[in-house]
């Protein structure tokens, strides 16, 4: 039987960041073979990461990178706040963002995600990423809410003041719409919401001849007005009490694309 020394355990621990006892067990199981021990710890780490995959990621970071006519946004989730501020986690989040910015896919870093999850002992997930490219008079603007950086947005607009684009990105982090326009909302969802409103006590208490009108009014205000970006009320009442669509139109801005992500 191979004698497993403290130096061997330390060497394996430094190389893999695994726990001391895990390293010793791996060396015992592989009879002191360093490379095989590394491989064994890696396999066990992947298995553990798979088990953690269903655990909720209520923390993390959202990052944005905008350089000239290209922009990227990436949201990476984890389970706890300490891990969200861990150097290895932040380095991975930055690598995902840079990869997407350069035109790559976050899936190309899957093995690194699995290894990081094993090392940190938490479920690490790519919540979402998006890349945008602007041309001509198009502008990419962004906003990430400090200091936690748990919600952020990026927009591509045409015309008008670029500062309005940043305000629109801020609006997205505040209002968090589900859809960009009414056309994107599935009809079956609209029908289901209309059915719910039609049978609400508030509507049934009104005369039958006005119920349909009341339902449509509530549908516009409570459903479309909350879920659809262009129909939401602009987030700053001191600037406008109208919809996002109205606000942008008054300022000569056309919204071309957007993305917002939040962790937790």
PDB file of N, CA and C in Angstrom, residues 55-61 75-86 89 116 120 122-127 263-264:
ATOM      1  N   UNK A  55     -30.935  23.090  -7.614  1.00  0.00           N
ATOM      2  CA  UNK A  55     -31.029  24.012  -6.487  1.00  0.00           C
ATOM      3  C   UNK A  55     -31.165  25.449  -6.985  1.00  0.00           C
ATOM      4  N   UNK A  56     -31.932  26.225  -6.261  1.00  0.00           N
ATOM      5  CA  UNK A  56     -32.249  27.587  -6.681  1.00  0.00           C
ATOM      6  C   UNK A  56     -31.022  28.491  -6.663  1.00  0.00           C
ATOM      7  N   UNK A  57     -30.874  29.301  -7.695  1.00  0.00           N
ATOM      8  CA  UNK A  57     -29.795  30.292  -7.746  1.00  0.00           C
ATOM      9  C   UNK A  57     -30.397  31.659  -7.457  1.00  0.00           C
ATOM     10  N   UNK A  58     -30.373  32.038  -6.195  1.00  0.00           N
ATOM     11  CA  UNK A  58     -31.013  33.281  -5.771  1.00  0.00           C
ATOM     12  C   UNK A  58     -30.038  34.451  -5.665  1.00  0.00           C
ATOM     13  N   UNK A  59     -28.787  34.217  -6.039  1.00  0.00           N
ATOM     14  CA  UNK A  59     -27.772  35.273  -6.046  1.00  0.00           C
ATOM     15  C   UNK A  59     -27.018  35.217  -7.371  1.00  0.00           C
ATOM     16  N   UNK A  60     -26.058  36.100  -7.526  1.00  0.00           N
ATOM     17  CA  UNK A  60     -25.265  36.103  -8.744  1.00  0.00           C
ATOM     18  C   UNK A  60     -24.927  37.501  -9.198  1.00  0.00           C
ATOM     19  N   UNK A  61     -24.522  37.609 -10.446  1.00  0.00           N
ATOM     20  CA  UNK A  61     -24.137  38.897 -11.008  1.00  0.00           C
ATOM     21  C   UNK A  61     -24.648  39.042 -12.442  1.00  0.00           C
ATOM     22  N   UNK A  75     -25.867  37.127 -17.443  1.00  0.00           N
ATOM     23  CA  UNK A  75     -26.295  36.961 -16.056  1.00  0.00           C
ATOM     24  C   UNK A  75     -25.897  35.566 -15.593  1.00  0.00           C
ATOM     25  N   UNK A  76     -25.150  35.514 -14.501  1.00  0.00           N
ATOM     26  CA  UNK A  76     -24.686  34.239 -13.962  1.00  0.00           C
ATOM     27  C   UNK A  76     -25.230  34.090 -12.548  1.00  0.00           C
ATOM     28  N   UNK A  77     -25.907  32.986 -12.288  1.00  0.00           N
ATOM     29  CA  UNK A  77     -26.521  32.770 -10.990  1.00  0.00           C
ATOM     30  C   UNK A  77     -25.743  31.813 -10.111  1.00  0.00           C
ATOM     31  N   UNK A  78     -25.858  32.035  -8.789  1.00  0.00           N
ATOM     32  CA  UNK A  78     -25.287  31.123  -7.800  1.00  0.00           C
ATOM     33  C   UNK A  78     -26.260  31.074  -6.625  1.00  0.00           C
ATOM     34  N   UNK A  79     -25.882  30.391  -5.557  1.00  0.00           N
ATOM     35  CA  UNK A  79     -26.821  30.191  -4.446  1.00  0.00           C
ATOM     36  C   UNK A  79     -26.695  31.202  -3.312  1.00  0.00           C
ATOM     37  N   UNK A  80     -25.479  31.693  -3.060  1.00  0.00           N
ATOM     38  CA  UNK A  80     -25.280  32.573  -1.906  1.00  0.00           C
ATOM     39  C   UNK A  80     -24.508  33.833  -2.277  1.00  0.00           C
ATOM     40  N   UNK A  81     -24.673  34.865  -1.459  1.00  0.00           N
ATOM     41  CA  UNK A  81     -23.994  36.144  -1.705  1.00  0.00           C
ATOM     42  C   UNK A  81     -22.471  36.032  -1.620  1.00  0.00           C
ATOM     43  N   UNK A  82     -21.929  35.303  -0.624  1.00  0.00           N
ATOM     44  CA  UNK A  82     -20.459  35.180  -0.583  1.00  0.00           C
ATOM     45  C   UNK A  82     -19.870  34.616  -1.874  1.00  0.00           C
ATOM     46  N   UNK A  83     -20.522  33.606  -2.430  1.00  0.00           N
ATOM     47  CA  UNK A  83     -20.022  33.028  -3.685  1.00  0.00           C
ATOM     48  C   UNK A  83     -20.149  34.028  -4.828  1.00  0.00           C
ATOM     49  N   UNK A  84     -21.210  34.856  -4.818  1.00  0.00           N
ATOM     50  CA  UNK A  84     -21.389  35.845  -5.891  1.00  0.00           C
ATOM     51  C   UNK A  84     -20.268  36.881  -5.905  1.00  0.00           C
ATOM     52  N   UNK A  85     -19.553  36.994  -4.783  1.00  0.00           N
ATOM     53  CA  UNK A  85     -18.425  37.930  -4.696  1.00  0.00           C
ATOM     54  C   UNK A  85     -17.076  37.221  -4.672  1.00  0.00           C
ATOM     55  N   UNK A  86     -17.100  35.907  -4.869  1.00  0.00           N
ATOM     56  CA  UNK A  86     -15.876  35.115  -4.901  1.00  0.00           C
ATOM     57  C   UNK A  86     -15.082  35.427  -6.177  1.00  0.00           C
ATOM     58  N   UNK A  89     -15.665  32.996  -9.044  1.00  0.00           N
ATOM     59  CA  UNK A  89     -16.995  33.182  -9.642  1.00  0.00           C
ATOM     60  C   UNK A  89     -17.012  34.422 -10.531  1.00  0.00           C
ATOM     61  N   UNK A 116     -16.321  24.856 -11.755  1.00  0.00           N
ATOM     62  CA  UNK A 116     -16.505  25.918 -10.776  1.00  0.00           C
ATOM     63  C   UNK A 116     -17.560  25.534  -9.751  1.00  0.00           C
ATOM     64  N   UNK A 120     -16.743  25.380  -5.807  1.00  0.00           N
ATOM     65  CA  UNK A 120     -17.401  26.271  -4.856  1.00  0.00           C
ATOM     66  C   UNK A 120     -18.522  25.597  -4.073  1.00  0.00           C
ATOM     67  N   UNK A 122     -21.603  24.979  -5.053  1.00  0.00           N
ATOM     68  CA  UNK A 122     -22.918  25.581  -5.290  1.00  0.00           C
ATOM     69  C   UNK A 122     -23.361  25.352  -6.729  1.00  0.00           C
ATOM     70  N   UNK A 123     -24.659  25.498  -6.949  1.00  0.00           N
ATOM     71  CA  UNK A 123     -25.207  25.444  -8.297  1.00  0.00           C
ATOM     72  C   UNK A 123     -24.851  26.752  -8.994  1.00  0.00           C
ATOM     73  N   UNK A 124     -24.102  26.666 -10.054  1.00  0.00           N
ATOM     74  CA  UNK A 124     -23.717  27.834 -10.855  1.00  0.00           C
ATOM     75  C   UNK A 124     -24.411  27.690 -12.213  1.00  0.00           C
ATOM     76  N   UNK A 125     -25.165  28.695 -12.618  1.00  0.00           N
ATOM     77  CA  UNK A 125     -25.906  28.617 -13.875  1.00  0.00           C
ATOM     78  C   UNK A 125     -25.787  29.909 -14.675  1.00  0.00           C
ATOM     79  N   UNK A 126     -25.748  29.757 -16.001  1.00  0.00           N
ATOM     80  CA  UNK A 126     -25.833  30.917 -16.889  1.00  0.00           C
ATOM     81  C   UNK A 126     -27.319  31.210 -17.066  1.00  0.00           C
ATOM     82  N   UNK A 127     -27.783  32.278 -16.441  1.00  0.00           N
ATOM     83  CA  UNK A 127     -29.205  32.632 -16.487  1.00  0.00           C
ATOM     84  C   UNK A 127     -29.601  33.097 -17.883  1.00  0.00           C
ATOM     85  N   UNK A 263     -30.899  38.184 -11.379  1.00  0.00           N
ATOM     86  CA  UNK A 263     -30.592  36.984 -10.615  1.00  0.00           C
ATOM     87  C   UNK A 263     -31.200  37.162  -9.226  1.00  0.00           C
ATOM     88  N   UNK A 264     -31.845  36.116  -8.738  1.00  0.00           N
ATOM     89  CA  UNK A 264     -32.476  36.200  -7.446  1.00  0.00           C
ATOM     90  C   UNK A 264     -33.863  36.782  -7.500  1.00  0.00           C
TER      91      UNK A 264
END
